[in-house]
Coordinates of C-alpha atoms (C1' of nucleotides) in Angstrom, one line a residue:
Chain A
X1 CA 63.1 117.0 117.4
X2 CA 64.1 117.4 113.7
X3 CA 65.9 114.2 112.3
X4 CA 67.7 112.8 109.8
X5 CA 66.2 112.4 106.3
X6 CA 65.9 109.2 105.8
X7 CA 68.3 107.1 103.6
X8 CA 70.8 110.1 105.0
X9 CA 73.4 109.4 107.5
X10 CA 76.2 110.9 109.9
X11 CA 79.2 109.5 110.3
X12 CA 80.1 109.9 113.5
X13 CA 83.5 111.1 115.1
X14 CA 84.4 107.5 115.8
X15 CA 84.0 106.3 112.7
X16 CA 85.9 109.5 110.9
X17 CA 89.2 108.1 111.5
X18 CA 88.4 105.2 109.2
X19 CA 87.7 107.0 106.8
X20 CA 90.3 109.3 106.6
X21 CA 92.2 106.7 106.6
X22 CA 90.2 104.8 103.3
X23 CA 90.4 108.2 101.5
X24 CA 93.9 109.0 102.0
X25 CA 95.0 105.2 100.9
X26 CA 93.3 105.4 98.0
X27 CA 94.8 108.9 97.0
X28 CA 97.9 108.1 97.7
X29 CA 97.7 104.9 95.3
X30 CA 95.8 106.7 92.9
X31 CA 98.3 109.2 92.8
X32 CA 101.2 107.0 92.5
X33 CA 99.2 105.5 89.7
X34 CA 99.3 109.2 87.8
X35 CA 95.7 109.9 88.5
X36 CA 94.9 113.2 89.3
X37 CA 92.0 114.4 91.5
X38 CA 89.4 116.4 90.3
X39 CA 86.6 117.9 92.0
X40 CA 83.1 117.9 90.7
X41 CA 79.3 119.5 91.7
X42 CA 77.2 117.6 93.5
X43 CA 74.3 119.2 90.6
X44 CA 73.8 119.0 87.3
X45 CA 71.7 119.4 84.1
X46 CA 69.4 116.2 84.6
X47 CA 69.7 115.7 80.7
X48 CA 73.2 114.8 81.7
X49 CA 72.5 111.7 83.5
X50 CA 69.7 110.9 81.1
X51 CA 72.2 111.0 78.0
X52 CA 74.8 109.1 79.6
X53 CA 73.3 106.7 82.4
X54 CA 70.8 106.0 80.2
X55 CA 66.8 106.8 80.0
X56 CA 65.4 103.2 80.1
X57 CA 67.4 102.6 83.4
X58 CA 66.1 102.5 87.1
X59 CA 68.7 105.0 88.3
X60 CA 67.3 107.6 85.7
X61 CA 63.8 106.5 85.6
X62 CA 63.0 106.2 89.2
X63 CA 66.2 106.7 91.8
X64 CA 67.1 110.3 90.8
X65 CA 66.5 113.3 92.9
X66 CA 65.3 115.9 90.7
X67 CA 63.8 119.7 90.8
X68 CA 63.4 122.5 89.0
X69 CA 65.3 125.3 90.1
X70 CA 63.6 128.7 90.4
X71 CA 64.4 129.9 86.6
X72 CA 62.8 126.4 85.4
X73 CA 65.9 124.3 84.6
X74 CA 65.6 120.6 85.4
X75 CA 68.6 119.9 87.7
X76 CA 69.6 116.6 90.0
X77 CA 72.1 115.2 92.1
X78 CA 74.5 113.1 90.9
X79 CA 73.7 109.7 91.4
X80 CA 77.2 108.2 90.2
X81 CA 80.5 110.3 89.0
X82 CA 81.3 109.5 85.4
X83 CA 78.8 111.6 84.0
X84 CA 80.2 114.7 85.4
X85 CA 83.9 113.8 85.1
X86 CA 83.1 113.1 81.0
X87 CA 81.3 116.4 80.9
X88 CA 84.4 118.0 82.9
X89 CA 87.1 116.4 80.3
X90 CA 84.8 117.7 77.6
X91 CA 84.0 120.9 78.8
X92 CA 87.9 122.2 79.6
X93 CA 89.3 120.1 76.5
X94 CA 91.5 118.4 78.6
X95 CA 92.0 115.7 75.5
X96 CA 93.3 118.8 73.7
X97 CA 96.5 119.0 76.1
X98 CA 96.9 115.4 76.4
X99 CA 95.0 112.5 74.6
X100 CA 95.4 110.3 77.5
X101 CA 93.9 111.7 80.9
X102 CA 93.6 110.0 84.0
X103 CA 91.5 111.4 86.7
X104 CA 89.9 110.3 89.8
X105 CA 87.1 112.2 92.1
X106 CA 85.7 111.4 95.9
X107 CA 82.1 112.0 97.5
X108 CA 78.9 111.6 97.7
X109 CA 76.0 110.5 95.7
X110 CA 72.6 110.0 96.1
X111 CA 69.8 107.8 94.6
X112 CA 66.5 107.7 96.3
X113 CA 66.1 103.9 97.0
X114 CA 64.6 102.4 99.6
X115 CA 67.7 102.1 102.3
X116 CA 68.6 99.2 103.7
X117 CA 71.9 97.4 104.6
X118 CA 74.9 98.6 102.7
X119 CA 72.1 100.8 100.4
X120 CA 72.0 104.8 101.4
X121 CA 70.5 107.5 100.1
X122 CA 73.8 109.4 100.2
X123 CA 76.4 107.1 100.1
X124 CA 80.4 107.6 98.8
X125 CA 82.4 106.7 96.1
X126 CA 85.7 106.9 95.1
X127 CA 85.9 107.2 91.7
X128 CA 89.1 106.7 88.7
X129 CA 88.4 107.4 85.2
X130 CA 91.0 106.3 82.2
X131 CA 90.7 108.6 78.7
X132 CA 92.4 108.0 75.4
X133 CA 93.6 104.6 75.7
X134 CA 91.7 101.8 73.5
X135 CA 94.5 99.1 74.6
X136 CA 93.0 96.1 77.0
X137 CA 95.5 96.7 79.2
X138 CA 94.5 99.7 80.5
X139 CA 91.5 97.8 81.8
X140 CA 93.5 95.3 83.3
X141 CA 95.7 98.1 85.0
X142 CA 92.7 99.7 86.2
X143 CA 91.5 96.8 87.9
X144 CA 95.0 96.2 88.8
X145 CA 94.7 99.2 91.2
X146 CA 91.8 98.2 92.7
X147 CA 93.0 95.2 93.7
X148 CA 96.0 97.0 95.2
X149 CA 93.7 98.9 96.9
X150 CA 91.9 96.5 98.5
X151 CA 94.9 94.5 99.2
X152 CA 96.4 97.6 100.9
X153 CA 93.1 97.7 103.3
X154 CA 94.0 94.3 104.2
X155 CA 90.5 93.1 102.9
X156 CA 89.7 89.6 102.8
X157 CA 86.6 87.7 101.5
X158 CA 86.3 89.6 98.4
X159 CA 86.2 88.0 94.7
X160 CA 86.6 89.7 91.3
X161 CA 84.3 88.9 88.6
X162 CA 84.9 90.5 85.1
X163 CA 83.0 90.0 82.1
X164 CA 82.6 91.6 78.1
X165 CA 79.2 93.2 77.0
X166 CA 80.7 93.3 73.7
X167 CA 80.4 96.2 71.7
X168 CA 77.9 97.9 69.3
X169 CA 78.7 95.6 67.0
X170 CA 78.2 92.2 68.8
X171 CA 75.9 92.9 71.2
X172 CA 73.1 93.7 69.3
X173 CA 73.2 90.1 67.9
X174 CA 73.6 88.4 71.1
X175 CA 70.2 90.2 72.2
X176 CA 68.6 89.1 69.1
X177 CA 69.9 85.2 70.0
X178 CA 68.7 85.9 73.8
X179 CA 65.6 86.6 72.9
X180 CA 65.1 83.6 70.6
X181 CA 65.9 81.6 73.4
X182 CA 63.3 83.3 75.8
X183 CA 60.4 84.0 73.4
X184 CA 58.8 80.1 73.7
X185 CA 59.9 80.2 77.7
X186 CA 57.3 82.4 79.4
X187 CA 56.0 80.2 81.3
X188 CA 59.4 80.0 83.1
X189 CA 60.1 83.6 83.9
X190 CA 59.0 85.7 86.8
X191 CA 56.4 89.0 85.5
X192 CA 59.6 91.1 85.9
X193 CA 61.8 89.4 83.7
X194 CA 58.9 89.3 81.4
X195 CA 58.8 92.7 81.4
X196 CA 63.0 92.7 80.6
X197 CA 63.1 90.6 77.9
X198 CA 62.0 93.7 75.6
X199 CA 63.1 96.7 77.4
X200 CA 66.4 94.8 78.5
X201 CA 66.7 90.9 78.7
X202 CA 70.3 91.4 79.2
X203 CA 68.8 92.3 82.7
X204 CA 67.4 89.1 83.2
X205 CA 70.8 87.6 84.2
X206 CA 70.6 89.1 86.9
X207 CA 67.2 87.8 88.8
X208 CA 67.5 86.1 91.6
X209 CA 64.2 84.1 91.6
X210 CA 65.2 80.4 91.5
X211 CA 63.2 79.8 88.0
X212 CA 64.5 82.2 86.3
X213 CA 68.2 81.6 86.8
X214 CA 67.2 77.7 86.4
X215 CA 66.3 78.5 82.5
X216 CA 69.3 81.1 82.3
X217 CA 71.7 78.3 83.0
X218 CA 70.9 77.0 79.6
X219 CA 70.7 80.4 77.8
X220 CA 73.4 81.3 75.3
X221 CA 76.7 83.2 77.0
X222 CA 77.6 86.8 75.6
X223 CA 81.2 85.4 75.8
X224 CA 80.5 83.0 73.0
X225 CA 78.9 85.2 70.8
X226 CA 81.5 88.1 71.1
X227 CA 83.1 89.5 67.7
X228 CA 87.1 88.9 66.7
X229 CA 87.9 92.4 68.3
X230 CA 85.9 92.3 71.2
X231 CA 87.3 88.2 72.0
X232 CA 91.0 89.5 71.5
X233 CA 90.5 92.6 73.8
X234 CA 89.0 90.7 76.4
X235 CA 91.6 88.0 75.9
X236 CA 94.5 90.4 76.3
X237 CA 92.6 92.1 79.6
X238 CA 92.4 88.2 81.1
X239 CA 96.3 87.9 79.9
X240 CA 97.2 91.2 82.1
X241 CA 95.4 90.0 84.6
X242 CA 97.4 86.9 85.1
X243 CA 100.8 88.1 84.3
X244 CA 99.9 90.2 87.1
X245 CA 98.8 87.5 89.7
X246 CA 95.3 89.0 90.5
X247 CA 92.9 86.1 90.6
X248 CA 89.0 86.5 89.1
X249 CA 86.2 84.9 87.5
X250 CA 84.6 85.7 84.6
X251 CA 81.1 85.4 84.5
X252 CA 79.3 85.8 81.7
X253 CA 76.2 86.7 84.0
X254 CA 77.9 89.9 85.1
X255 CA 75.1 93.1 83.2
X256 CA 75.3 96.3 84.5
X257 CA 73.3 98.8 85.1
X258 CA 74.3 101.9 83.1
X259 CA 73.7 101.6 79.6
X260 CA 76.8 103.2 78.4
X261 CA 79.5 100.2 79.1
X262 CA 81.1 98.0 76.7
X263 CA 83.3 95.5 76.2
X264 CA 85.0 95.1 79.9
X265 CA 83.1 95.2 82.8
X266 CA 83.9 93.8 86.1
X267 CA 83.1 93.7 90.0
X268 CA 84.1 93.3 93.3
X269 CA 81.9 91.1 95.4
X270 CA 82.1 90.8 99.2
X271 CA 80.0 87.8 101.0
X272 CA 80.2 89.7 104.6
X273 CA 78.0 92.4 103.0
X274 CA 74.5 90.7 102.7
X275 CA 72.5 91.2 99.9
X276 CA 74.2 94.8 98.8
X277 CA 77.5 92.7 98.1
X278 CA 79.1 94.8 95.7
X279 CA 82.3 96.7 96.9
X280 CA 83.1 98.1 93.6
X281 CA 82.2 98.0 90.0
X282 CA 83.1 99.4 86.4
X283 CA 84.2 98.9 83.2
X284 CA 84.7 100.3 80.2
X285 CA 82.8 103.2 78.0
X286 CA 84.2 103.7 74.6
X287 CA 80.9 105.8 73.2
X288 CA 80.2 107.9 75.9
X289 CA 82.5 111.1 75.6
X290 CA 81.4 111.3 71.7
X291 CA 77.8 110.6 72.5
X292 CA 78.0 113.5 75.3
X293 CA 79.0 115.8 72.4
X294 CA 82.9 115.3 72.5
X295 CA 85.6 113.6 70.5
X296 CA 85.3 109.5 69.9
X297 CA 87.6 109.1 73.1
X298 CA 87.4 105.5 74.7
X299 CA 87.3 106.1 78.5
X300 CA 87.2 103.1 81.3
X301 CA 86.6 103.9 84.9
X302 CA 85.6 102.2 88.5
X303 CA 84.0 103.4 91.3
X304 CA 84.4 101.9 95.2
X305 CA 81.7 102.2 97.5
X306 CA 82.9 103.5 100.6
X307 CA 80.6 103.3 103.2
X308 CA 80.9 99.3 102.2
X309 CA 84.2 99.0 102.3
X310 CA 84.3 100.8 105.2
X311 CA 81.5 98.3 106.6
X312 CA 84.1 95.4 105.8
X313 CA 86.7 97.0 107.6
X314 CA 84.4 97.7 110.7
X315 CA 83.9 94.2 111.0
X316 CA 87.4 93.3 110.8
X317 CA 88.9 94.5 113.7
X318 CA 91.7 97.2 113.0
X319 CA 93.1 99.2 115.7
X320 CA 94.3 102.5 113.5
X321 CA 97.7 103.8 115.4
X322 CA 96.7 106.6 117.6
X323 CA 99.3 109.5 118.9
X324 CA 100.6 109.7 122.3
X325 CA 99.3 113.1 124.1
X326 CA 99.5 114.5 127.2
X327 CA 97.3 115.7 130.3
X328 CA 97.9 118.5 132.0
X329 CA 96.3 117.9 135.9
X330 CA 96.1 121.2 137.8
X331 CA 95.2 121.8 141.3
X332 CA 93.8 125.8 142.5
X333 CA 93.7 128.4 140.8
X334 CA 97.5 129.8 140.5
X335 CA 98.4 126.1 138.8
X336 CA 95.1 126.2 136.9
X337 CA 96.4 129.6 135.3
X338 CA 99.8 128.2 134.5
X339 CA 98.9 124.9 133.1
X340 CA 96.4 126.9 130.4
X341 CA 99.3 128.4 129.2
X342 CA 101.3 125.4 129.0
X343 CA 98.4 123.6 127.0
X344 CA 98.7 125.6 124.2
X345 CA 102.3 126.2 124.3
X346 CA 102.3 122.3 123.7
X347 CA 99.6 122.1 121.3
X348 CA 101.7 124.6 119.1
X349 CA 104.4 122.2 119.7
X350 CA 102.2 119.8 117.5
X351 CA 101.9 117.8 121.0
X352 CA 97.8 116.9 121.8
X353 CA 97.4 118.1 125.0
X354 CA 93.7 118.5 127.5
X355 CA 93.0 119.9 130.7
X356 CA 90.6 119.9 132.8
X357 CA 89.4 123.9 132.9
X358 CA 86.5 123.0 136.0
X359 CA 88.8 123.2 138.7
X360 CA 88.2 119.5 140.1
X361 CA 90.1 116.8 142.3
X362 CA 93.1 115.3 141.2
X363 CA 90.8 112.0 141.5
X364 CA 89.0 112.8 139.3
X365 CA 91.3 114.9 136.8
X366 CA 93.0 111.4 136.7
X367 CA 90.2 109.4 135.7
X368 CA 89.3 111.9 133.0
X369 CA 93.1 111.4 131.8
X370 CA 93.1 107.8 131.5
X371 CA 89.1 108.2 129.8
X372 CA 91.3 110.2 126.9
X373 CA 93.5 107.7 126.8
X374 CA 96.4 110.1 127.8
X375 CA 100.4 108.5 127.5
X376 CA 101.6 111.2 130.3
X377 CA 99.6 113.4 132.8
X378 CA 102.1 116.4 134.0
X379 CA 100.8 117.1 138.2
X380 CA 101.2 120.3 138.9
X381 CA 99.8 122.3 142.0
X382 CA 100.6 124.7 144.8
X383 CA 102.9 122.3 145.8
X384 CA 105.1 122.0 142.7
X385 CA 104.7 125.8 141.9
X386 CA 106.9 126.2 145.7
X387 CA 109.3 124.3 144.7
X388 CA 109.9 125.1 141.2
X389 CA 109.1 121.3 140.0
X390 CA 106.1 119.5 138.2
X391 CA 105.5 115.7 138.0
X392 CA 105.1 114.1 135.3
X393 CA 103.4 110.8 135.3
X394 CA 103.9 107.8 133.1
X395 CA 100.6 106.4 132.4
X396 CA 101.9 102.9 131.2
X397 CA 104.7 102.1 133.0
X398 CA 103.1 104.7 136.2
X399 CA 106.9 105.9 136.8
X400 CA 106.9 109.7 138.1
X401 CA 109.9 112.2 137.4
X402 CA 110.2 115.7 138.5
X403 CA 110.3 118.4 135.7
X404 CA 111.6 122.1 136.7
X405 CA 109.2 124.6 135.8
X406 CA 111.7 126.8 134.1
X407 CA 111.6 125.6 130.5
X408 CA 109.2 122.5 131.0
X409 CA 107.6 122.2 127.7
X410 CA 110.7 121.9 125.8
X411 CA 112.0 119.4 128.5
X412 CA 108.3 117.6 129.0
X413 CA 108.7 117.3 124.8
X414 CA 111.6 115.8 124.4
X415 CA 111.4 113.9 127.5
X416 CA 108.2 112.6 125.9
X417 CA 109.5 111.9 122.3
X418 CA 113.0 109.9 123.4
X419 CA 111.0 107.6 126.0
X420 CA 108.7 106.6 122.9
X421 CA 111.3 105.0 120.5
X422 CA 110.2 102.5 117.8
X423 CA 106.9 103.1 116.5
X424 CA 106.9 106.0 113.9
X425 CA 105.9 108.7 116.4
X426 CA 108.4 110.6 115.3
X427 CA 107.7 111.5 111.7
X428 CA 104.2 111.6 112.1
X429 CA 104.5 115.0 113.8
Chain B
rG1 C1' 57.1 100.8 95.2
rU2 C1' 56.1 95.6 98.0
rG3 C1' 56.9 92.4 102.2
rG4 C1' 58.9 90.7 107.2
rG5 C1' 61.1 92.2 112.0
rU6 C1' 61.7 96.1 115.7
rG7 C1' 60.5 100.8 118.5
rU8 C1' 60.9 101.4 126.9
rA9 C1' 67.0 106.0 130.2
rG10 C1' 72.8 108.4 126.2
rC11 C1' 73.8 102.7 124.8
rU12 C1' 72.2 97.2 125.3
rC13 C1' 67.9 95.4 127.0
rA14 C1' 64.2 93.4 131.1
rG15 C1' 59.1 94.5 132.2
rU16 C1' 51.5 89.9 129.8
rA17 C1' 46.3 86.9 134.1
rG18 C1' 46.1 96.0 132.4
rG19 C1' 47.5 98.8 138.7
rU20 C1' 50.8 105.6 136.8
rA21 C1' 58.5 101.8 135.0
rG22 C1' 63.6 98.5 136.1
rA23 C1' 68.8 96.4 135.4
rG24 C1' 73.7 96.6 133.3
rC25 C1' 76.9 99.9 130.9
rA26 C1' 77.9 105.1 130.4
rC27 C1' 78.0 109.9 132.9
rC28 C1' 78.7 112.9 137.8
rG29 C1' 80.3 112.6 142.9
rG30 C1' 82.2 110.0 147.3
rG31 C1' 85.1 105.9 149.7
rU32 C1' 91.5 107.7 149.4
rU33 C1' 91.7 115.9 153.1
rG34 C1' 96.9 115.5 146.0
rU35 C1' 97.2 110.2 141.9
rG36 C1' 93.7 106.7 136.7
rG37 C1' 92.0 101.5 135.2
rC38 C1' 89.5 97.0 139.7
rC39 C1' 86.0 97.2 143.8
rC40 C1' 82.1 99.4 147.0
rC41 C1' 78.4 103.4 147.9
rG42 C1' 75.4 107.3 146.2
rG43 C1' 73.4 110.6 142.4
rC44 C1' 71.7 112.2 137.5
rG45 C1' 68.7 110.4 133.8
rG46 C1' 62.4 108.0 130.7
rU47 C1' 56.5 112.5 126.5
rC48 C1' 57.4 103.8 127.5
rG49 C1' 58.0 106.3 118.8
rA50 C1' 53.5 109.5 117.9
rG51 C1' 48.0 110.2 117.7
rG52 C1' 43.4 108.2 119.0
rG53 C1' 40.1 104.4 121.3
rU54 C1' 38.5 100.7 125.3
rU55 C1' 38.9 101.0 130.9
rC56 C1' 38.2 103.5 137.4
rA57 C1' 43.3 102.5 135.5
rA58 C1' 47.2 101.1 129.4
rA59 C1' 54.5 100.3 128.2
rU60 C1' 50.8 96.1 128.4
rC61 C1' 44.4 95.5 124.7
rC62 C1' 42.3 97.7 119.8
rC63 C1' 42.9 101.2 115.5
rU64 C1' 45.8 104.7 112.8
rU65 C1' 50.4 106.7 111.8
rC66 C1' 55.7 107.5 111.8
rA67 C1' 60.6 105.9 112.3
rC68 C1' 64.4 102.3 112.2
rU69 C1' 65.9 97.6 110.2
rC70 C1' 66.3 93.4 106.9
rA71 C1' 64.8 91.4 102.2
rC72 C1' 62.6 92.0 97.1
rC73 C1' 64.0 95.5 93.4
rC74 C1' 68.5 97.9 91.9
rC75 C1' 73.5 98.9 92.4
rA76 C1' 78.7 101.3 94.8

RNA sequence: GUGGGUGUAGCUCAGUAGGUAGAGCACCGGGUUGUGGCCCCGGCGGUCGAGGGUUCAAAUCCCUUCACUCACCCCA
């Protein structure tokens, strides 16, 4: 048997609902927001992710799938979605029309780690990206929505943290001051964050091993050392957030792990995950359209992991709404033939509607109605073909009417749609 | 890339002094000659992850390998 690659998933028809569901919350919010969706390739020029993500990083150095196509150009799959959406807004001007662009993109990427919980080799993001706008608040509107959004999903357990990286400016000096304060500490670092404190000691914030974030507590905080602009943009971005109600915490600990953020960053953590905890994460990236060859744009974006949010929601039981349908339960051959017709007459009525086409008992015709979950099961046999009447069955309430054959799916419709009131049956069809 | 855990029916799992496999659920049918859920009965269903070895005999012991999973790492 040929399986799945590993790290690769399906996602099941019982799960799809959820996710349809995810998807078309967040577009709808997005759209309210005046985002507008844009639709990327899963491929590009490897150099693209090298120039943007950064060459020094894991996801470039060591996480990227990457080939040679057959005329010798070095291509891989996206393994994140601001690269491509810069190069788009570059490539079709779109700063030409309008200086300030929002956009926002969903589906999959794919970094070859090794899977575990929350961690896939494919996994999917929804992704909103902010051009032309230097002013903090856009940040703080950015994370605004995704707040919403998570709000809107009903999540609980989750905390934001945000922090600054400063800019080109400041942040150089901070590393120099880190790595004063490291250089006569070897002895307290693991052989990884030995490694860092060259390549990235930024990095070393993040390690989890109990020495190491024993002598970090004492190290010096980025926050402190940020310059006047950078301390007033990330003040006004704090100052949103509040007027705004959305509780965080900044942590000063908070690197990522794309070299091309600055200034704002930020995260949303969720406990329930395990060790993969983060639902979302982004920030801002002021450099990164100029540095990809187009105009000194700022640009600040987020992206949502989706097959951990949807995890979260899994585990928080959520019945989504389903629609009433019908069964259609025929006995011999005459009824069999009518009732075929009658299906699709009411699935062009926008009504759901199974039969069973193995001409079996009623017995067991009813059992495979009530396995589907049907609301009504219309009865109809040699019987009711004689006398020019159906039944129609109440699966709830098990009440029984007659319905004349003559005109019975306008009658079985509204019949059906006036016994369900409330809900919002109605204007979902 | 490194470590731990786990691989037996579609699913969840039993099954060690080695003797060629079981349960529950699910599925199909019957009990009700035309009425679902509960109950009862029956049926279907397994290369015991794969390969090799020891043995008269291996799901069980040994070796190798693969997969899944969790964690490190990294990040969404």
């Amino acid at each position: 048997m040929i399986k799945l690659v590993r790290g690769f998933k399906d996602i099941l028809p019982t799960e799809t609902a959820l996710w349809q569901y995810v998807e078309a919350t967040g577009r709808e919010l997005l759209e309210d927001f005046g985002f507008a969706e844009l639709r990327i390739p899963i491929l590009e020029k490897t150099e693209l992710f090298a120039r943007s993500i950064g060459a020094g990083t894991d996801i470039v150095e060591k996480e990227m799938y990457t080939f040679t196509d057959r005329k010798g150009d070095s291509l891989t799959l996206r393994p994140e979605a601001t690269a491509s959406v810069v190069r788009a807004y570059i490539e079709h001007k779109f700063y030409a029309k309008d200086p300030v662009c929002k956009l926002y993109t969903i589906g999959p990427m794919f970094r070859r780690e090794r899977p575990q919980k929350g961690r896939y080799r494919q996994f999917y993001q929804i992704n909103a990206e902010v051009f032309g706008l230097h002013d903090p608040r856009a940040d703080a509107e950015l994370i605004f929505l995704l707040m919403k959004f998570m709000n809107r999903l009903d999540l609980s357990g989750i905390v934001l943290h945000i922090n600054s990286l400063g800019c080109l400016k400041c942040r150089p000096h901070f590393k120099d001051d880190l790595k004063t304060f490291l250089v006569n500490r070897s002895e307290q670092l693991c052989s990884d964050c030995l490694r860092r404190r060259d390549e990235n000691p930024l990095r070393i914030f993040d390690c989890k091993v109990p020495t190491c974030k024993e002598t970090m507590t004492d190290a010096p905080s980025i926050l402190d050392r940020l310059c006047s602009k950078c301390r007033s943009h990330f003040n006004t971005v704090q100052d949103a957030l509040n007027m705004s109600h959305i509780p965080y915490e900044t942590n000063h600990r908070l690197v990522r792990g794309l070299d091309y953020y600055t200034r704002t960053t930020f995260e949303v953590l969720a406990g329930a995950l395990g060790a993969q905890d983060a639902v979302a994460g982004g920030g801002r990236y002021d450099g990164l359209v100029k540095a990809l060859g187009g105009p000194d744009q700022p640009g600040v974006g987020f992206a949502i992991g989706v097959d951990r949010l949807i995890e979260l929601l899994a585990g928080q039981v959520q019945g989504l709404e389903k629609r009433a349908h019908l069964f259609i339960a025929a006995l011999g051959d005459r009824a069999q033939d009518r009732a075929f017709q009658w299906v699709q007459d009411f699935r062009m009525q926008r009504f759901r509607t199974e039969m069973d086409l193995e001409d079996r008992s009623l017995k067991s015709q009813m059992r495979r109605a009530d396995k589907l979950e049907a609301s009504y099961v219309l009865i109809v046999g040699d019987r009711e073909l004689d006398e020019g009447a159906a039944v129609l069955r109440n699966m709830t309430t098990k009440e029984q009417e007659r319905v004349p054959l003559q005109g019975l799916v306008g009658f079985v419709v509204s019949r059906i749609k006036t016994t369900i009131t409330g809900r919002n049956n109605e204007d979902r069809r």
